[in-house]
Each structure stands twice: as C-alpha cells, then as structure tokens.
Amino acid sequence: MNDRPPLPPFTRETAARKVQAAEDAWNTRDPHKVSLAYSPDSVWRNRDTFVTGRAEIVAFLTAKWEREREYALRKDLWAFDGNRIAVRFQYECRDADGQCWRSYGNELWEFDEHGLMTRREASINDVAIQDAQRRIRGPRPETERGLSFPVA
C-alpha cells in the first residue's frame, strides 16, 4: 500500500495541507482521481446516502458531477486531532435547469496510518442563489490559499 502524505498524527500545518489537497482533488471533478485518497473500504455518509468502497465512491461522484454542473469547492480546516480532521466547506454549482446553488457543509474525516481516508461523514444544506451571487468559479487561486471564506 502506498502512503498518501501528509500522514497522521496531524499538526495544524499537515492538516491544512490535507484539506487543501482534498479541495484541489475535488475541484478536478475526476471521480477516479478523487477516489484514490480513500481507502479501498472507505465508508461515507453524504447527506442521506451511504457509500462503501472506491467503486461506490466513483459511481457516487460521477452522478454528483453530472447533476452539479460548474461545480467549484472551497474547504476550510475547522479542527484536527490525531488521525481525524473536521472541515467546513462551501461549493457552488448549476443544475440542469440553470438554477445556481450554494451548498454549505461540514465533514468529519478519519484516516488510516497510510494517510488514506477511511471514513467521511458530510452534512450539507443547499441555498438557491442567482448567478450574480456566485463567488466560487473554479479552483482556488494561489493568492487565496489558506484564507477562510464567509459564513453566508
């Protein structure tokens, strides 16, 4: 098994790097690439959906990004301890009807000794917004890395 640094136990610096790496990967919208950050038997709760293993992660993300067009994400380190990290996040997208959405959420992550995520629990709320209200339009520019984002 290959290691996926940074490895636990996390420091503030390594937890922040792990969060930024996750944000960067998800912003590729490449389900196969994203799935490699998770253990082969990783368990997820995403809203009301339960997913187990990389194949189900790929299927879930493929369907997600077919529905959520122009998807762009920001993650923010909230807390960390040992092999666990908590994040808050916001993402924006457009649905098939052209409606824009901002989704607010929190995730709890747990990692194995190789730095692979074994558990992900996500709680997410969606708010309809106008296109002019969008503030996330693609991957985070280098100049914004490490900066927090507004609550509302």
Short mmCIF file of N, CA and C in Angstrom, two decimals:
data_model
loop_
_atom_site.label_atom_id
_atom_site.label_comp_id
_atom_site.label_asym_id
_atom_site.label_seq_id
_atom_site.Cartn_x
_atom_site.Cartn_y
_atom_site.Cartn_z
N MET A 1 0.85 -1.18 0.00
CA MET A 1 0.00 0.00 0.00
C MET A 1 0.89 1.24 0.00
N ASN A 2 0.59 2.18 -0.86
CA ASN A 2 1.33 3.43 -0.93
C ASN A 2 0.80 4.43 0.08
N ASP A 3 1.72 5.18 0.67
CA ASP A 3 1.31 6.24 1.58
C ASP A 3 0.78 7.43 0.80
N ARG A 4 -0.15 8.15 1.44
CA ARG A 4 -0.75 9.35 0.85
C ARG A 4 -0.52 10.50 1.83
N PRO A 5 0.70 11.09 1.83
CA PRO A 5 1.01 12.14 2.80
C PRO A 5 0.14 13.38 2.58
N PRO A 6 0.03 14.19 3.61
CA PRO A 6 0.59 14.01 4.94
C PRO A 6 -0.11 12.88 5.71
N LEU A 7 0.66 12.29 6.62
CA LEU A 7 0.18 11.15 7.40
C LEU A 7 -0.16 11.58 8.82
N PRO A 8 -1.13 10.90 9.44
CA PRO A 8 -1.39 11.17 10.85
C PRO A 8 -0.26 10.66 11.72
N PRO A 9 -0.13 11.19 12.93
CA PRO A 9 -0.98 12.22 13.53
C PRO A 9 -0.70 13.59 12.91
N PHE A 10 -1.78 14.37 12.77
CA PHE A 10 -1.70 15.65 12.08
C PHE A 10 -1.29 16.78 13.01
N THR A 11 -0.56 17.72 12.44
CA THR A 11 -0.29 19.01 13.07
C THR A 11 -1.20 20.01 12.38
N ARG A 12 -1.23 21.24 12.85
CA ARG A 12 -2.04 22.26 12.16
C ARG A 12 -1.59 22.38 10.70
N GLU A 13 -0.28 22.39 10.49
CA GLU A 13 0.25 22.54 9.13
C GLU A 13 -0.12 21.36 8.24
N THR A 14 0.07 20.13 8.74
CA THR A 14 -0.21 18.97 7.90
C THR A 14 -1.71 18.76 7.68
N ALA A 15 -2.51 19.10 8.68
CA ALA A 15 -3.97 19.02 8.50
C ALA A 15 -4.43 20.02 7.44
N ALA A 16 -3.88 21.23 7.47
CA ALA A 16 -4.24 22.24 6.47
C ALA A 16 -3.82 21.78 5.07
N ARG A 17 -2.66 21.13 4.97
CA ARG A 17 -2.22 20.61 3.66
C ARG A 17 -3.16 19.51 3.17
N LYS A 18 -3.62 18.67 4.09
CA LYS A 18 -4.54 17.59 3.73
C LYS A 18 -5.86 18.18 3.22
N VAL A 19 -6.34 19.21 3.89
CA VAL A 19 -7.60 19.86 3.49
C VAL A 19 -7.44 20.50 2.11
N GLN A 20 -6.34 21.20 1.88
CA GLN A 20 -6.13 21.84 0.57
C GLN A 20 -5.99 20.79 -0.52
N ALA A 21 -5.31 19.70 -0.23
CA ALA A 21 -5.18 18.63 -1.22
C ALA A 21 -6.55 18.05 -1.58
N ALA A 22 -7.42 17.89 -0.59
CA ALA A 22 -8.78 17.39 -0.86
C ALA A 22 -9.55 18.38 -1.73
N GLU A 23 -9.47 19.66 -1.38
CA GLU A 23 -10.15 20.68 -2.18
C GLU A 23 -9.64 20.64 -3.63
N ASP A 24 -8.34 20.60 -3.80
CA ASP A 24 -7.76 20.57 -5.14
C ASP A 24 -8.25 19.35 -5.93
N ALA A 25 -8.25 18.20 -5.29
CA ALA A 25 -8.68 16.97 -5.97
C ALA A 25 -10.15 17.05 -6.38
N TRP A 26 -11.02 17.46 -5.45
CA TRP A 26 -12.45 17.54 -5.76
C TRP A 26 -12.71 18.55 -6.87
N ASN A 27 -11.94 19.62 -6.93
CA ASN A 27 -12.15 20.62 -7.98
C ASN A 27 -11.74 20.11 -9.37
N THR A 28 -11.04 18.99 -9.45
CA THR A 28 -10.76 18.39 -10.76
C THR A 28 -12.01 17.76 -11.34
N ARG A 29 -12.95 17.40 -10.48
CA ARG A 29 -14.17 16.69 -10.87
C ARG A 29 -13.84 15.37 -11.58
N ASP A 30 -12.76 14.75 -11.16
CA ASP A 30 -12.33 13.47 -11.71
C ASP A 30 -12.58 12.41 -10.64
N PRO A 31 -13.69 11.66 -10.74
CA PRO A 31 -14.04 10.69 -9.70
C PRO A 31 -12.95 9.66 -9.41
N HIS A 32 -12.26 9.20 -10.44
CA HIS A 32 -11.21 8.20 -10.25
C HIS A 32 -10.04 8.78 -9.47
N LYS A 33 -9.62 9.98 -9.82
CA LYS A 33 -8.52 10.64 -9.11
C LYS A 33 -8.91 10.88 -7.65
N VAL A 34 -10.10 11.39 -7.43
CA VAL A 34 -10.56 11.67 -6.07
C VAL A 34 -10.61 10.39 -5.24
N SER A 35 -11.07 9.30 -5.83
CA SER A 35 -11.24 8.05 -5.08
C SER A 35 -9.94 7.50 -4.52
N LEU A 36 -8.81 7.87 -5.11
CA LEU A 36 -7.52 7.34 -4.66
C LEU A 36 -7.09 7.89 -3.31
N ALA A 37 -7.74 8.94 -2.82
CA ALA A 37 -7.44 9.48 -1.49
C ALA A 37 -8.14 8.70 -0.39
N TYR A 38 -9.01 7.76 -0.78
CA TYR A 38 -9.80 6.99 0.18
C TYR A 38 -9.32 5.55 0.22
N SER A 39 -9.43 4.92 1.37
CA SER A 39 -9.04 3.51 1.49
C SER A 39 -9.99 2.66 0.63
N PRO A 40 -9.55 1.49 0.21
CA PRO A 40 -10.40 0.63 -0.62
C PRO A 40 -11.75 0.29 0.04
N ASP A 41 -11.80 0.33 1.37
CA ASP A 41 -13.04 0.02 2.09
C ASP A 41 -13.62 1.24 2.80
N SER A 42 -13.28 2.43 2.33
CA SER A 42 -13.75 3.67 2.95
C SER A 42 -15.28 3.69 3.05
N VAL A 43 -15.77 4.25 4.15
CA VAL A 43 -17.22 4.35 4.40
C VAL A 43 -17.60 5.82 4.44
N TRP A 44 -18.64 6.16 3.70
CA TRP A 44 -19.13 7.55 3.64
C TRP A 44 -20.59 7.62 4.08
N ARG A 45 -20.91 8.77 4.68
CA ARG A 45 -22.30 9.24 4.74
C ARG A 45 -22.26 10.61 4.11
N ASN A 46 -23.00 10.78 3.03
CA ASN A 46 -23.09 12.05 2.34
C ASN A 46 -24.57 12.41 2.29
N ARG A 47 -24.97 13.36 3.12
CA ARG A 47 -26.39 13.68 3.30
C ARG A 47 -27.10 12.41 3.75
N ASP A 48 -28.00 11.88 2.91
CA ASP A 48 -28.75 10.68 3.26
C ASP A 48 -28.29 9.45 2.47
N THR A 49 -27.12 9.55 1.88
CA THR A 49 -26.59 8.46 1.06
C THR A 49 -25.39 7.83 1.77
N PHE A 50 -25.36 6.51 1.77
CA PHE A 50 -24.27 5.77 2.39
C PHE A 50 -23.51 5.03 1.29
N VAL A 51 -22.18 5.17 1.30
CA VAL A 51 -21.32 4.64 0.25
C VAL A 51 -20.19 3.87 0.92
N THR A 52 -19.82 2.73 0.34
CA THR A 52 -18.71 1.94 0.87
C THR A 52 -17.81 1.51 -0.29
N GLY A 53 -16.52 1.82 -0.17
CA GLY A 53 -15.53 1.37 -1.13
C GLY A 53 -15.34 2.31 -2.31
N ARG A 54 -14.18 2.17 -2.94
CA ARG A 54 -13.81 3.07 -4.03
C ARG A 54 -14.75 3.00 -5.22
N ALA A 55 -15.21 1.81 -5.59
CA ALA A 55 -16.11 1.70 -6.75
C ALA A 55 -17.39 2.48 -6.51
N GLU A 56 -17.94 2.39 -5.31
CA GLU A 56 -19.15 3.16 -4.99
C GLU A 56 -18.85 4.65 -4.91
N ILE A 57 -17.66 5.01 -4.44
CA ILE A 57 -17.27 6.43 -4.40
C ILE A 57 -17.22 6.98 -5.83
N VAL A 58 -16.60 6.24 -6.74
CA VAL A 58 -16.53 6.68 -8.14
C VAL A 58 -17.93 6.83 -8.72
N ALA A 59 -18.80 5.87 -8.49
CA ALA A 59 -20.17 5.95 -9.02
C ALA A 59 -20.91 7.15 -8.42
N PHE A 60 -20.76 7.34 -7.12
CA PHE A 60 -21.42 8.47 -6.45
C PHE A 60 -20.94 9.80 -7.04
N LEU A 61 -19.62 9.97 -7.14
CA LEU A 61 -19.07 11.25 -7.63
C LEU A 61 -19.39 11.48 -9.10
N THR A 62 -19.41 10.41 -9.90
CA THR A 62 -19.76 10.54 -11.31
C THR A 62 -21.18 11.10 -11.44
N ALA A 63 -22.12 10.53 -10.70
CA ALA A 63 -23.51 11.01 -10.74
C ALA A 63 -23.61 12.42 -10.19
N LYS A 64 -22.88 12.71 -9.11
CA LYS A 64 -22.91 14.03 -8.49
C LYS A 64 -22.51 15.09 -9.49
N TRP A 65 -21.38 14.88 -10.17
CA TRP A 65 -20.86 15.92 -11.06
C TRP A 65 -21.58 15.97 -12.41
N GLU A 66 -22.39 14.96 -12.70
CA GLU A 66 -23.28 15.07 -13.86
C GLU A 66 -24.45 15.99 -13.53
N ARG A 67 -24.92 15.95 -12.28
CA ARG A 67 -26.02 16.81 -11.82
C ARG A 67 -25.55 18.23 -11.50
N GLU A 68 -24.41 18.31 -10.84
CA GLU A 68 -23.91 19.59 -10.31
C GLU A 68 -22.87 20.16 -11.28
N ARG A 69 -23.37 20.89 -12.25
CA ARG A 69 -22.53 21.46 -13.30
C ARG A 69 -21.79 22.69 -12.79
N GLU A 70 -20.65 22.96 -13.37
CA GLU A 70 -19.81 24.12 -12.98
C GLU A 70 -19.46 24.06 -11.48
N TYR A 71 -19.34 22.87 -10.96
CA TYR A 71 -19.02 22.64 -9.54
C TYR A 71 -17.68 23.26 -9.20
N ALA A 72 -17.66 24.02 -8.12
CA ALA A 72 -16.41 24.61 -7.60
C ALA A 72 -16.52 24.65 -6.08
N LEU A 73 -15.45 24.26 -5.40
CA LEU A 73 -15.47 23.98 -3.96
C LEU A 73 -14.40 24.76 -3.21
N ARG A 74 -14.73 25.12 -1.96
CA ARG A 74 -13.74 25.65 -1.02
C ARG A 74 -13.90 24.88 0.29
N LYS A 75 -12.77 24.44 0.86
CA LYS A 75 -12.76 23.75 2.15
C LYS A 75 -11.93 24.57 3.13
N ASP A 76 -12.27 24.47 4.39
CA ASP A 76 -11.62 25.23 5.45
C ASP A 76 -11.38 24.29 6.63
N LEU A 77 -10.14 24.19 7.09
CA LEU A 77 -9.83 23.39 8.27
C LEU A 77 -10.58 23.95 9.47
N TRP A 78 -11.28 23.10 10.19
CA TRP A 78 -12.02 23.52 11.38
C TRP A 78 -11.31 23.03 12.64
N ALA A 79 -10.94 21.74 12.65
CA ALA A 79 -10.28 21.16 13.83
C ALA A 79 -9.57 19.88 13.40
N PHE A 80 -8.64 19.42 14.26
CA PHE A 80 -7.92 18.18 13.97
C PHE A 80 -7.47 17.58 15.30
N ASP A 81 -7.29 16.26 15.30
CA ASP A 81 -6.78 15.56 16.47
C ASP A 81 -6.34 14.17 16.03
N GLY A 82 -5.07 13.88 16.21
CA GLY A 82 -4.57 12.55 15.85
C GLY A 82 -4.77 12.24 14.39
N ASN A 83 -5.67 11.27 14.10
CA ASN A 83 -5.93 10.87 12.72
C ASN A 83 -7.27 11.38 12.20
N ARG A 84 -7.79 12.42 12.85
CA ARG A 84 -9.10 12.97 12.45
C ARG A 84 -8.97 14.44 12.10
N ILE A 85 -9.80 14.84 11.11
CA ILE A 85 -9.86 16.24 10.69
C ILE A 85 -11.33 16.60 10.50
N ALA A 86 -11.71 17.79 10.93
CA ALA A 86 -13.05 18.33 10.68
C ALA A 86 -12.89 19.55 9.78
N VAL A 87 -13.75 19.65 8.77
CA VAL A 87 -13.71 20.78 7.85
C VAL A 87 -15.11 21.36 7.69
N ARG A 88 -15.13 22.61 7.31
CA ARG A 88 -16.36 23.22 6.81
C ARG A 88 -16.11 23.51 5.35
N PHE A 89 -17.15 23.55 4.56
CA PHE A 89 -16.95 23.79 3.13
C PHE A 89 -18.16 24.49 2.54
N GLN A 90 -17.92 25.07 1.39
CA GLN A 90 -18.96 25.63 0.54
C GLN A 90 -18.62 25.24 -0.88
N TYR A 91 -19.65 24.92 -1.63
CA TYR A 91 -19.44 24.76 -3.07
C TYR A 91 -20.62 25.37 -3.80
N GLU A 92 -20.36 25.70 -5.04
CA GLU A 92 -21.41 26.26 -5.89
C GLU A 92 -21.46 25.48 -7.18
N CYS A 93 -22.67 25.44 -7.75
CA CYS A 93 -22.88 24.71 -9.00
C CYS A 93 -24.15 25.23 -9.66
N ARG A 94 -24.40 24.67 -10.82
CA ARG A 94 -25.63 24.98 -11.57
C ARG A 94 -26.28 23.65 -11.93
N ASP A 95 -27.61 23.58 -11.77
CA ASP A 95 -28.29 22.34 -12.14
C ASP A 95 -28.70 22.35 -13.61
N ALA A 96 -29.33 21.28 -14.07
CA ALA A 96 -29.71 21.13 -15.48
C ALA A 96 -30.70 22.20 -15.93
N ASP A 97 -31.46 22.77 -14.99
CA ASP A 97 -32.43 23.81 -15.32
C ASP A 97 -31.82 25.20 -15.30
N GLY A 98 -30.53 25.31 -14.95
CA GLY A 98 -29.86 26.60 -14.92
C GLY A 98 -29.87 27.28 -13.56
N GLN A 99 -30.52 26.67 -12.56
CA GLN A 99 -30.55 27.25 -11.22
C GLN A 99 -29.17 27.09 -10.57
N CYS A 100 -28.66 28.18 -9.98
CA CYS A 100 -27.39 28.12 -9.25
C CYS A 100 -27.66 27.81 -7.79
N TRP A 101 -26.73 27.08 -7.20
CA TRP A 101 -26.84 26.67 -5.80
C TRP A 101 -25.53 26.93 -5.07
N ARG A 102 -25.65 27.32 -3.80
CA ARG A 102 -24.51 27.32 -2.89
C ARG A 102 -24.83 26.29 -1.82
N SER A 103 -23.91 25.38 -1.61
CA SER A 103 -24.10 24.32 -0.63
C SER A 103 -23.10 24.53 0.49
N TYR A 104 -23.62 24.52 1.73
CA TYR A 104 -22.81 24.71 2.93
C TYR A 104 -22.72 23.37 3.65
N GLY A 105 -21.56 23.04 4.17
CA GLY A 105 -21.48 21.76 4.86
C GLY A 105 -20.31 21.63 5.80
N ASN A 106 -20.36 20.53 6.54
CA ASN A 106 -19.31 20.12 7.46
C ASN A 106 -18.99 18.67 7.18
N GLU A 107 -17.71 18.34 7.30
CA GLU A 107 -17.28 16.96 7.11
C GLU A 107 -16.42 16.54 8.28
N LEU A 108 -16.54 15.28 8.64
CA LEU A 108 -15.67 14.64 9.62
C LEU A 108 -14.90 13.56 8.88
N TRP A 109 -13.58 13.60 9.00
CA TRP A 109 -12.72 12.67 8.30
C TRP A 109 -11.91 11.85 9.29
N GLU A 110 -11.68 10.58 8.95
CA GLU A 110 -10.78 9.72 9.73
C GLU A 110 -9.85 9.01 8.77
N PHE A 111 -8.56 8.93 9.13
CA PHE A 111 -7.52 8.40 8.24
C PHE A 111 -6.83 7.19 8.84
N ASP A 112 -6.33 6.33 7.95
CA ASP A 112 -5.50 5.22 8.41
C ASP A 112 -4.04 5.66 8.46
N GLU A 113 -3.17 4.74 8.84
CA GLU A 113 -1.75 5.08 9.01
C GLU A 113 -1.06 5.43 7.69
N HIS A 114 -1.70 5.11 6.57
CA HIS A 114 -1.13 5.43 5.25
C HIS A 114 -1.60 6.79 4.73
N GLY A 115 -2.45 7.48 5.50
CA GLY A 115 -2.96 8.78 5.06
C GLY A 115 -4.18 8.68 4.16
N LEU A 116 -4.76 7.48 4.05
CA LEU A 116 -5.98 7.30 3.27
C LEU A 116 -7.20 7.51 4.16
N MET A 117 -8.20 8.16 3.63
CA MET A 117 -9.40 8.43 4.42
C MET A 117 -10.24 7.15 4.49
N THR A 118 -10.53 6.72 5.71
CA THR A 118 -11.32 5.51 5.92
C THR A 118 -12.78 5.82 6.22
N ARG A 119 -13.03 7.07 6.61
CA ARG A 119 -14.39 7.45 6.99
C ARG A 119 -14.61 8.91 6.63
N ARG A 120 -15.78 9.19 6.04
CA ARG A 120 -16.16 10.56 5.70
C ARG A 120 -17.64 10.72 5.99
N GLU A 121 -17.96 11.68 6.84
CA GLU A 121 -19.36 11.97 7.15
C GLU A 121 -19.61 13.42 6.78
N ALA A 122 -20.58 13.65 5.89
CA ALA A 122 -20.86 15.01 5.40
C ALA A 122 -22.31 15.38 5.64
N SER A 123 -22.50 16.55 6.22
CA SER A 123 -23.82 17.14 6.39
C SER A 123 -23.84 18.40 5.54
N ILE A 124 -24.87 18.55 4.69
CA ILE A 124 -24.87 19.60 3.68
C ILE A 124 -26.25 20.23 3.57
N ASN A 125 -26.28 21.56 3.43
CA ASN A 125 -27.51 22.32 3.19
C ASN A 125 -27.34 23.13 1.91
N ASP A 126 -28.39 23.24 1.12
CA ASP A 126 -28.34 23.94 -0.16
C ASP A 126 -29.20 25.20 -0.13
N VAL A 127 -28.70 26.25 -0.77
CA VAL A 127 -29.41 27.51 -0.88
C VAL A 127 -29.41 27.92 -2.35
N ALA A 128 -30.58 28.20 -2.90
CA ALA A 128 -30.66 28.68 -4.27
C ALA A 128 -30.10 30.11 -4.32
N ILE A 129 -29.26 30.38 -5.32
CA ILE A 129 -28.69 31.72 -5.49
C ILE A 129 -28.80 32.11 -6.97
N GLN A 130 -28.64 33.39 -7.23
CA GLN A 130 -28.59 33.89 -8.60
C GLN A 130 -27.15 33.77 -9.11
N ASP A 131 -27.00 33.69 -10.41
CA ASP A 131 -25.66 33.60 -10.98
C ASP A 131 -24.78 34.76 -10.51
N ALA A 132 -25.34 35.94 -10.39
CA ALA A 132 -24.56 37.12 -9.96
C ALA A 132 -24.06 36.99 -8.53
N GLN A 133 -24.67 36.11 -7.73
CA GLN A 133 -24.26 35.90 -6.34
C GLN A 133 -23.13 34.88 -6.20
N ARG A 134 -22.82 34.19 -7.27
CA ARG A 134 -21.75 33.18 -7.20
C ARG A 134 -20.43 33.86 -6.88
N ARG A 135 -19.67 33.22 -6.00
CA ARG A 135 -18.34 33.74 -5.66
C ARG A 135 -17.26 32.68 -5.81
N ILE A 136 -17.67 31.46 -6.14
CA ILE A 136 -16.71 30.37 -6.33
C ILE A 136 -16.86 29.91 -7.77
N ARG A 137 -15.86 30.19 -8.58
CA ARG A 137 -15.94 29.84 -10.00
C ARG A 137 -14.66 29.15 -10.44
N GLY A 138 -14.41 28.01 -9.89
CA GLY A 138 -13.22 27.26 -10.28
C GLY A 138 -12.30 27.05 -9.10
N PRO A 139 -11.17 26.38 -9.35
CA PRO A 139 -10.22 26.11 -8.28
C PRO A 139 -9.74 27.40 -7.60
N ARG A 140 -9.35 27.26 -6.35
CA ARG A 140 -8.87 28.39 -5.56
C ARG A 140 -7.55 28.91 -6.14
N PRO A 141 -7.48 30.21 -6.41
CA PRO A 141 -6.20 30.77 -6.88
C PRO A 141 -5.15 30.70 -5.76
N GLU A 142 -3.91 30.61 -6.15
CA GLU A 142 -2.80 30.55 -5.18
C GLU A 142 -2.89 31.69 -4.17
N THR A 143 -3.30 32.87 -4.60
CA THR A 143 -3.36 34.03 -3.71
C THR A 143 -4.41 33.90 -2.61
N GLU A 144 -5.36 32.95 -2.77
CA GLU A 144 -6.41 32.76 -1.77
C GLU A 144 -6.18 31.54 -0.89
N ARG A 145 -5.12 30.79 -1.14
CA ARG A 145 -4.88 29.58 -0.34
C ARG A 145 -4.62 29.97 1.12
N GLY A 146 -5.24 29.22 2.01
CA GLY A 146 -5.09 29.48 3.43
C GLY A 146 -6.06 30.51 3.97
N LEU A 147 -6.80 31.19 3.10
CA LEU A 147 -7.77 32.17 3.57
C LEU A 147 -9.11 31.51 3.84
N SER A 148 -9.77 31.97 4.88
CA SER A 148 -11.11 31.47 5.20
C SER A 148 -12.12 32.13 4.28
N PHE A 149 -13.32 31.61 4.24
CA PHE A 149 -14.37 32.19 3.42
C PHE A 149 -15.55 32.58 4.31
N PRO A 150 -16.42 33.46 3.83
CA PRO A 150 -17.53 33.94 4.66
C PRO A 150 -18.52 32.84 5.01
N VAL A 151 -19.20 33.01 6.13
CA VAL A 151 -20.20 32.03 6.56
C VAL A 151 -21.41 32.06 5.64
N ALA A 152 -21.88 33.24 5.30
CA ALA A 152 -23.09 33.35 4.47
C ALA A 152 -22.77 33.72 3.04
#
